[in-house]
Each structure stands twice: as structure tokens, then as C-alpha cells.
Amino acid sequence: MSKPRILVVEDSSSIRQWFVSVLTSSAEVATAGNGLEAINQVWTAWERRKPYEAILMDIVMPVMDGLTAVKEIRRLERQQWPDGSRCCSIVVVSRLTDPEDILQAQYHCGADGYVTKPCAASTVLQTIANLGIDLHQARTQRCRL
Amino acid sequence: MTMESRIRPEWERIYLKPAEVHISNGGPQAVTTVLGSCVSLCFHAPRAGLGGITHGMLPRQAGAKDGDDWGRFVDSSITWMVRAFEKRGLARSQLEVKLFGGAQMHGVAGSRSATSVGRQNVESALKTIKDLGLHLLVSEVGGTWGRKLVFFPHVGEVWIKKISRSSLYHGVANGQETHTRHDR
């Protein structure tokens, strides 16, 4: 069985590397440094018929923030598949803990989940698994971000 | 690996009904509940190996009639749970919480969302979490589907299955998985 494809969108290179180390044994991982790069990579993946199954999205990033990117990805998705089905799950992973950010992400922008940093590897892996993505070979390391 | 297969036969199994709360006794348990617009807040005290869960149906206790059960309301059930942990010697700073539910069961996501009970329940939960200074780890809320939740309070793990509206309204606790988003 092929590994699920996951896109990590994060402007900090050290945090990007942390996500890659957590996910790499159980998923095919790609990275982007801001929201605009993420949209381009999602679009390219659709064109190649190899869509990402999950996107982990930071909020505060240069060029384009994560919530704008989530909204845009969901808009493009509706354009591509007017029946309303979603081709990927999006989890926002952010240091922002204000209720308004959490509500905005999930009720307005279309994110499926929200994880607050700092977080444990097990929290990230379990959140992805709860979205129906099979990560049964994931390492159960206890490292924290 | 399925959700059910994670539960060991020797674990105590508990079904949490709407408006109920549960605090573990330290032993291994699997607490199951089913959510639509209701919300559950799962508490875990990692060092003590204890956990607790609420199942609130309505956002706020204020304005409710006398005698209304505090477990029914999102804000009062969370406050009760924090006090219960404090009575066991566990400060709120030691608690990690995860929030689930709050689906918009009677409409389409994105339309009139500001007025849905599910969203009001989540708003109330987030406000109470902030007011009490709790550490929110994960939130998986909203959508137009139900959720079957299984919580292992001794380790703080929460496993979720999406369930269809019809399963929810027929009271089907063992709802079918609907992973249709990943079909492509």
C-alpha cells in the first residue's frame, strides 16, 4: 500500500524539519514555506493526479497567511469538484490560541482540525489518523515541537 | 487498525450519554460517546494518568430554569470538571484538553453558521477554556457530520469516526466510517 501524501506548510525551516522527521516513516512528505507556495503545490499535485491527502498549515507566515490559503484551496476545490466533495483534509497547526482564530479556521475557512503549538508528535499523528488517513506505521516517538 | 481494535478486552467500557460527565479512576477505560451539535471536552492530567470527559448539549447555563442539570450545558460542565480535578489535587495548569463536536447538523457548512447550535456550543467551550486558563491541544469541530468518539482517559488518546446524519438521528453508536474525502 502506498504512503499517504502530506504537505507541510510552515515558514520556519526548523519546524518544517521537525514535521518531516515525525511524518517521514509513515507518509510521503512535501513542504512549502508560505500559503502561496502551498496553493501552487496543491494545484500542481491535482494536475498530476497525485493530490495531497492532508495539509498541515501554519497561520502566521510571510507572503500569504495560512487561513487565506485554506480558504483559497477550498474555493479551488469547489471549482474543480462542484459536487462539494473535498479532496484533502487540512489541519491548522498554530501558536495562536485565541477562540476567534480557532472558529475562523474551522467554521469559515474550511479546516478540518486545529492543533496548538507546541505539540507532541503523537498529537499530530493522532489528529491526522482521526481524519481517516492511515498512518498505522507511524513511529510513536515522544518528541515535542 | 480500527478504533475498536485499540481497546483491550480487560479495559472497562463506558458509554457517556448526553449531559453526563465522567472522570476516570486511574484504571484503563474506553469511554464512548456520539456527537452531533453537542460538544465534548476531553481532559487529561498526564502525570496523574487521569482523564475526564463532558458532553454538553447547549451553550450556556445562564438564563436556564432553576434545577436544570449543569451537565447539559457546555460552560457549566467544563467548570464542574475543572473543580473536580482540583478537588483531586490537580491544578488546572496540569490539565490538557481536546475539543470535539459542534457540527452544523441542520444546514450546509458555511451558511447561517453564526446561528447554529453547534457553533454556539463551540464558542461557549472556547470562551470557557480561555476564561479558566486551560491548555487546548486539539480542536476538531464543525462540519455537517456526526462523530463517534472513543476516549482513553488514562492516556488521553481520543479516536474519532465520522458518522452520517442518519446514523446519528437513529441513535446508532456504532456509526459507519465515511472517509469519502479520500476517495480520489
CSV table of C-alpha atoms in Angstrom, one decimal:
chain,number,residue,atom,x,y,z
A,1,MET,CA,0.0,0.0,0.0
A,2,SER,CA,1.4,3.4,-0.9
A,3,LYS,CA,2.1,6.0,1.7
A,4,PRO,CA,-0.3,9.0,2.1
A,5,ARG,CA,0.9,12.3,0.6
A,6,ILE,CA,1.1,15.1,3.2
A,7,LEU,CA,2.1,18.7,2.6
A,8,VAL,CA,3.6,20.7,5.5
A,9,VAL,CA,3.2,24.5,5.2
A,10,GLU,CA,5.4,26.3,7.6
A,11,ASP,CA,7.8,29.3,7.3
A,12,SER,CA,10.3,28.2,10.0
A,13,SER,CA,12.7,25.7,8.5
A,14,SER,CA,13.5,24.1,11.8
A,15,ILE,CA,9.8,23.4,12.5
A,16,ARG,CA,9.4,22.1,8.9
A,17,GLN,CA,12.2,19.7,9.5
A,18,TRP,CA,10.6,18.6,12.8
A,19,PHE,CA,7.4,17.7,10.9
A,20,VAL,CA,9.3,15.9,8.2
A,21,SER,CA,11.1,13.8,10.8
A,22,VAL,CA,7.8,13.0,12.5
A,23,LEU,CA,6.0,12.0,9.4
A,24,THR,CA,8.6,10.6,7.0
A,25,SER,CA,8.3,7.0,8.1
A,26,SER,CA,4.6,6.9,7.5
A,27,ALA,CA,3.9,9.4,4.7
A,28,GLU,CA,5.3,10.9,1.6
A,29,VAL,CA,6.0,14.4,2.8
A,30,ALA,CA,6.4,17.7,0.8
A,31,THR,CA,7.0,21.1,2.2
A,32,ALA,CA,6.1,24.8,1.4
A,33,GLY,CA,7.2,28.0,3.1
A,34,ASN,CA,4.1,30.1,2.8
A,35,GLY,CA,0.4,30.0,1.8
A,36,LEU,CA,1.0,31.0,-1.8
A,37,GLU,CA,3.6,28.2,-2.3
A,38,ALA,CA,1.1,25.8,-0.8
A,39,ILE,CA,-1.6,26.7,-3.2
A,40,ASN,CA,0.7,26.3,-6.2
A,41,GLN,CA,1.9,22.9,-4.9
A,42,VAL,CA,-1.7,21.8,-4.3
A,43,TRP,CA,-2.7,22.8,-7.8
A,44,THR,CA,0.3,21.1,-9.4
A,45,ALA,CA,-0.5,17.9,-7.4
A,46,TRP,CA,-4.1,18.0,-8.7
A,47,GLU,CA,-2.8,18.4,-12.3
A,48,ARG,CA,-0.6,15.4,-11.9
A,49,ARG,CA,-3.5,13.4,-10.4
A,50,LYS,CA,-1.5,12.9,-7.2
A,51,PRO,CA,-3.3,15.1,-4.7
A,52,TYR,CA,-2.2,15.5,-1.1
A,53,GLU,CA,-4.4,13.6,1.3
A,54,ALA,CA,-3.6,16.0,4.2
A,55,ILE,CA,-2.2,19.5,4.6
A,56,LEU,CA,-0.7,20.8,7.9
A,57,MET,CA,-0.9,24.6,7.7
A,58,ASP,CA,0.7,27.2,9.9
A,59,ILE,CA,-1.2,30.6,10.2
A,60,VAL,CA,1.4,33.4,10.6
A,61,MET,CA,3.6,33.3,7.5
A,62,PRO,CA,5.0,35.8,5.1
A,63,VAL,CA,3.6,36.4,1.5
A,64,MET,CA,0.2,34.7,2.3
A,65,ASP,CA,-1.1,33.6,5.7
A,66,GLY,CA,-2.4,30.1,6.4
A,67,LEU,CA,-6.1,30.9,6.8
A,68,THR,CA,-6.2,32.8,3.5
A,69,ALA,CA,-4.5,29.8,1.9
A,70,VAL,CA,-7.0,27.3,3.4
A,71,LYS,CA,-9.9,29.4,2.1
A,72,GLU,CA,-8.4,29.6,-1.4
A,73,ILE,CA,-7.7,25.9,-1.5
A,74,ARG,CA,-11.3,25.1,-0.6
A,75,ARG,CA,-12.5,27.6,-3.2
A,76,LEU,CA,-10.4,26.0,-5.9
A,77,GLU,CA,-11.6,22.6,-4.7
A,78,ARG,CA,-15.3,23.7,-5.2
A,79,GLN,CA,-14.4,25.0,-8.6
A,80,GLN,CA,-12.8,21.6,-9.6
A,81,TRP,CA,-15.4,19.4,-8.0
A,82,PRO,CA,-18.7,21.2,-7.8
A,83,ASP,CA,-20.4,18.3,-6.0
A,84,GLY,CA,-18.9,19.7,-2.8
A,85,SER,CA,-16.5,16.8,-2.1
A,86,ARG,CA,-13.2,17.6,-0.6
A,87,CYS,CA,-10.0,16.0,-1.9
A,88,CYS,CA,-7.8,16.7,1.1
A,89,SER,CA,-8.0,17.2,4.9
A,90,ILE,CA,-6.5,20.4,6.3
A,91,VAL,CA,-5.2,20.7,9.8
A,92,VAL,CA,-4.1,24.1,11.1
A,93,VAL,CA,-1.1,23.9,13.4
A,94,SER,CA,-0.5,27.3,15.1
A,95,ARG,CA,0.7,29.1,18.2
A,96,LEU,CA,-2.4,31.2,18.1
A,97,THR,CA,-4.9,30.1,20.8
A,98,ASP,CA,-7.5,32.9,20.5
A,99,PRO,CA,-11.0,31.4,20.2
A,100,GLU,CA,-11.6,33.7,17.2
A,101,ASP,CA,-8.7,32.1,15.2
A,102,ILE,CA,-9.9,28.6,16.0
A,103,LEU,CA,-13.5,29.4,15.0
A,104,GLN,CA,-12.4,31.2,11.9
A,105,ALA,CA,-10.2,28.3,10.8
A,106,GLN,CA,-12.9,25.6,11.1
A,107,TYR,CA,-16.2,27.4,10.6
A,108,HIS,CA,-15.2,29.9,7.9
A,109,CYS,CA,-12.1,28.8,6.1
A,110,GLY,CA,-12.8,25.0,5.9
A,111,ALA,CA,-10.0,23.5,8.1
A,112,ASP,CA,-10.9,20.0,9.5
A,113,GLY,CA,-8.9,20.4,12.7
A,114,TYR,CA,-6.7,22.7,14.7
A,115,VAL,CA,-3.6,21.8,16.7
A,116,THR,CA,-1.9,24.3,19.0
A,117,LYS,CA,1.8,24.6,19.2
A,118,PRO,CA,3.9,23.5,21.0
A,119,CYS,CA,2.6,20.0,20.3
A,120,ALA,CA,3.8,16.4,20.7
A,121,ALA,CA,4.4,14.2,17.7
A,122,SER,CA,1.7,11.8,19.0
A,123,THR,CA,-0.9,14.7,18.9
A,124,VAL,CA,-0.1,15.5,15.3
A,125,LEU,CA,-0.2,11.8,14.2
A,126,GLN,CA,-3.4,11.1,16.1
A,127,THR,CA,-5.1,14.1,14.6
A,128,ILE,CA,-4.2,13.0,11.1
A,129,ALA,CA,-5.3,9.5,11.8
A,130,ASN,CA,-8.7,10.8,13.0
A,131,LEU,CA,-9.2,12.3,9.6
A,132,GLY,CA,-9.2,8.8,8.1
A,133,ILE,CA,-5.6,8.8,6.9
A,134,ASP,CA,-3.9,5.5,7.5
A,135,LEU,CA,-0.7,6.2,9.5
A,136,HIS,CA,-0.5,2.8,11.1
A,137,GLN,CA,3.2,2.5,10.6
A,138,ALA,CA,3.9,5.8,12.2
A,139,ARG,CA,6.7,6.0,14.7
A,140,THR,CA,5.4,6.6,18.2
A,141,GLN,CA,8.2,8.9,19.2
A,142,ARG,CA,7.6,11.2,22.1
A,143,CYS,CA,9.5,14.2,20.8
A,144,ARG,CA,7.9,17.6,21.2
A,145,LEU,CA,7.9,20.6,18.9
B,1,MET,CA,-6.1,-0.7,12.8
B,2,THR,CA,-9.7,0.1,13.7
B,3,MET,CA,-10.9,2.2,16.6
B,4,GLU,CA,-12.4,-0.9,18.3
B,5,SER,CA,-9.2,-2.9,18.0
B,6,ARG,CA,-7.3,-0.4,20.0
B,7,ILE,CA,-9.5,-1.3,23.1
B,8,ARG,CA,-8.1,-4.1,25.1
B,9,PRO,CA,-10.6,-6.7,26.4
B,10,GLU,CA,-9.6,-6.1,30.0
B,11,TRP,CA,-10.4,-2.3,29.8
B,12,GLU,CA,-13.6,-1.0,31.4
B,13,ARG,CA,-16.0,0.2,28.8
B,14,ILE,CA,-18.3,3.2,29.5
B,15,TYR,CA,-21.0,4.8,27.3
B,16,LEU,CA,-21.4,8.5,28.0
B,17,LYS,CA,-24.9,9.8,27.4
B,18,PRO,CA,-25.7,13.5,26.5
B,19,ALA,CA,-25.5,15.7,29.6
B,20,GLU,CA,-23.3,13.3,31.5
B,21,VAL,CA,-19.7,13.7,32.6
B,22,HIS,CA,-17.1,11.1,33.5
B,23,ILE,CA,-13.9,11.2,35.5
B,24,SER,CA,-11.6,8.1,35.4
B,25,ASN,CA,-10.4,6.2,38.4
B,26,GLY,CA,-6.9,5.7,37.1
B,27,GLY,CA,-7.5,2.3,35.5
B,28,PRO,CA,-7.7,1.7,31.8
B,29,GLN,CA,-11.0,2.7,30.3
B,30,ALA,CA,-12.6,3.3,27.0
B,31,VAL,CA,-15.4,6.0,27.1
B,32,THR,CA,-17.6,6.2,24.0
B,33,THR,CA,-20.0,8.9,23.1
B,34,VAL,CA,-21.7,10.2,19.9
B,35,LEU,CA,-21.8,13.8,19.0
B,36,GLY,CA,-23.8,15.9,16.6
B,37,SER,CA,-24.1,19.6,17.5
B,38,CYS,CA,-23.1,18.7,21.1
B,39,VAL,CA,-19.5,19.1,22.2
B,40,SER,CA,-17.2,17.0,24.3
B,41,LEU,CA,-14.2,18.3,26.1
B,42,CYS,CA,-11.7,15.6,26.9
B,43,PHE,CA,-9.4,16.3,29.9
B,44,HIS,CA,-6.1,14.6,30.6
B,45,ALA,CA,-3.7,15.0,33.5
B,46,PRO,CA,-0.6,13.3,32.1
B,47,ARG,CA,1.4,12.9,35.3
B,48,ALA,CA,-1.6,11.6,37.3
B,49,GLY,CA,-2.8,9.3,34.5
B,50,LEU,CA,-6.3,10.6,35.0
B,51,GLY,CA,-8.9,11.9,32.5
B,52,GLY,CA,-12.4,13.2,32.2
B,53,ILE,CA,-15.0,14.0,29.6
B,54,THR,CA,-18.1,16.2,29.3
B,55,HIS,CA,-21.0,16.0,26.8
B,56,GLY,CA,-22.6,19.4,26.7
B,57,MET,CA,-25.8,19.9,24.7
B,58,LEU,CA,-26.5,23.7,25.0
B,59,PRO,CA,-24.0,26.6,25.2
B,60,ARG,CA,-24.7,28.4,28.4
B,61,GLN,CA,-26.3,27.7,31.8
B,62,ALA,CA,-27.1,31.4,32.4
B,63,GLY,CA,-30.8,32.0,31.8
B,64,ALA,CA,-31.7,28.4,32.2
B,65,LYS,CA,-34.5,27.4,34.6
B,66,ASP,CA,-33.8,26.5,38.2
B,67,GLY,CA,-33.0,22.9,38.6
B,68,ASP,CA,-31.6,22.5,35.1
B,69,ASP,CA,-28.8,19.9,35.1
B,70,TRP,CA,-25.4,21.6,34.8
B,71,GLY,CA,-24.1,18.7,32.8
B,72,ARG,CA,-26.4,19.7,29.9
B,73,PHE,CA,-24.6,23.0,29.4
B,74,VAL,CA,-21.1,23.4,27.8
B,75,ASP,CA,-19.9,26.1,30.2
B,76,SER,CA,-21.1,24.6,33.5
B,77,SER,CA,-20.0,21.1,32.7
B,78,ILE,CA,-16.4,22.3,31.9
B,79,THR,CA,-16.3,24.4,35.1
B,80,TRP,CA,-17.6,21.4,37.1
B,81,MET,CA,-14.9,19.2,35.6
B,82,VAL,CA,-12.1,21.6,36.4
B,83,ARG,CA,-13.3,21.8,40.0
B,84,ALA,CA,-13.5,18.1,40.3
B,85,PHE,CA,-9.8,17.8,39.2
B,86,GLU,CA,-8.8,20.5,41.6
B,87,LYS,CA,-10.6,18.5,44.4
B,88,ARG,CA,-8.3,15.6,43.5
B,89,GLY,CA,-5.3,17.9,43.9
B,90,LEU,CA,-4.7,18.6,40.2
B,91,ALA,CA,-4.3,22.2,39.3
B,92,ARG,CA,-5.8,23.4,36.0
B,93,SER,CA,-2.3,24.2,34.7
B,94,GLN,CA,-1.7,20.4,34.7
B,95,LEU,CA,-4.7,19.6,32.5
B,96,GLU,CA,-4.6,19.2,28.7
B,97,VAL,CA,-7.9,19.5,26.9
B,98,LYS,CA,-9.2,18.4,23.4
B,99,LEU,CA,-12.4,19.7,21.9
B,100,PHE,CA,-14.7,17.8,19.6
B,101,GLY,CA,-18.2,18.1,18.0
B,102,GLY,CA,-20.2,21.3,17.2
B,103,ALA,CA,-21.5,20.1,13.9
B,104,GLN,CA,-24.0,22.1,11.9
B,105,MET,CA,-26.5,19.3,11.7
B,106,HIS,CA,-29.4,21.2,10.1
B,107,GLY,CA,-27.7,23.0,7.3
B,108,VAL,CA,-24.9,23.3,4.9
B,109,ALA,CA,-21.5,24.3,6.2
B,110,GLY,CA,-20.8,28.0,5.7
B,111,SER,CA,-24.5,29.0,5.5
B,112,ARG,CA,-26.0,30.7,8.6
B,113,SER,CA,-23.2,29.2,10.6
B,114,ALA,CA,-23.3,32.0,13.1
B,115,THR,CA,-26.6,30.9,14.4
B,116,SER,CA,-26.2,27.1,14.5
B,117,VAL,CA,-26.3,25.4,17.9
B,118,GLY,CA,-23.1,23.5,17.1
B,119,ARG,CA,-21.2,26.7,16.6
B,120,GLN,CA,-22.7,28.3,19.7
B,121,ASN,CA,-21.6,25.3,21.7
B,122,VAL,CA,-18.1,25.6,20.4
B,123,GLU,CA,-18.0,29.3,21.0
B,124,SER,CA,-19.1,28.7,24.6
B,125,ALA,CA,-16.5,25.9,25.1
B,126,LEU,CA,-13.6,28.1,23.7
B,127,LYS,CA,-14.6,31.0,25.9
B,128,THR,CA,-14.8,28.8,29.0
B,129,ILE,CA,-11.4,27.2,28.1
B,130,LYS,CA,-9.9,30.7,27.8
B,131,ASP,CA,-11.5,32.1,31.0
B,132,LEU,CA,-10.3,29.1,33.0
B,133,GLY,CA,-6.8,29.3,31.5
B,134,LEU,CA,-6.9,25.7,30.2
B,135,HIS,CA,-4.4,24.4,27.7
B,136,LEU,CA,-6.2,23.4,24.5
B,137,LEU,CA,-4.2,20.9,22.5
B,138,VAL,CA,-6.6,20.0,19.7
B,139,SER,CA,-9.9,21.1,18.3
B,140,GLU,CA,-11.9,19.1,15.7
B,141,VAL,CA,-15.2,20.9,15.4
B,142,GLY,CA,-17.8,21.9,12.8
B,143,GLY,CA,-18.8,20.1,9.6
B,144,THR,CA,-22.2,18.6,8.8
B,145,TRP,CA,-21.5,15.1,10.0
B,146,GLY,CA,-21.7,13.4,13.4
B,147,ARG,CA,-18.7,12.0,15.3
B,148,LYS,CA,-18.4,8.8,17.2
B,149,LEU,CA,-15.7,9.5,19.9
B,150,VAL,CA,-13.7,7.0,21.9
B,151,PHE,CA,-11.6,8.4,24.7
B,152,PHE,CA,-8.9,6.6,26.7
B,153,PRO,CA,-8.7,8.8,29.8
B,154,HIS,CA,-5.7,7.0,31.3
B,155,VAL,CA,-3.5,8.0,28.4
B,156,GLY,CA,-5.5,11.0,27.0
B,157,GLU,CA,-6.0,9.5,23.5
B,158,VAL,CA,-9.1,10.3,21.5
B,159,TRP,CA,-10.2,8.4,18.4
B,160,ILE,CA,-12.9,9.8,16.1
B,161,LYS,CA,-15.0,8.3,13.4
B,162,LYS,CA,-17.2,10.4,11.2
B,163,ILE,CA,-20.8,9.2,11.1
B,164,SER,CA,-23.6,10.1,8.8
B,165,ARG,CA,-26.5,12.3,9.9
B,166,SER,CA,-29.0,9.4,9.5
B,167,SER,CA,-26.9,7.1,11.8
B,168,LEU,CA,-26.8,9.9,14.4
B,169,TYR,CA,-30.6,10.5,14.3
B,170,HIS,CA,-31.3,6.8,14.6
B,171,GLY,CA,-29.1,6.7,17.7
B,172,VAL,CA,-26.5,4.4,16.1
B,173,ALA,CA,-23.5,4.4,18.3
B,174,ASN,CA,-21.5,2.1,16.0
B,175,GLY,CA,-21.7,4.5,13.1
B,176,GLN,CA,-20.2,3.8,9.7
B,177,GLU,CA,-17.0,5.4,8.7
B,178,THR,CA,-17.4,7.9,5.9
B,179,HIS,CA,-13.9,8.6,4.6
B,180,THR,CA,-15.3,9.8,1.2
B,181,ARG,CA,-12.9,12.8,1.1
B,182,HIS,CA,-10.0,10.5,0.4
B,183,ASP,CA,-11.6,8.6,-2.4
B,184,ARG,CA,-9.9,10.5,-5.2
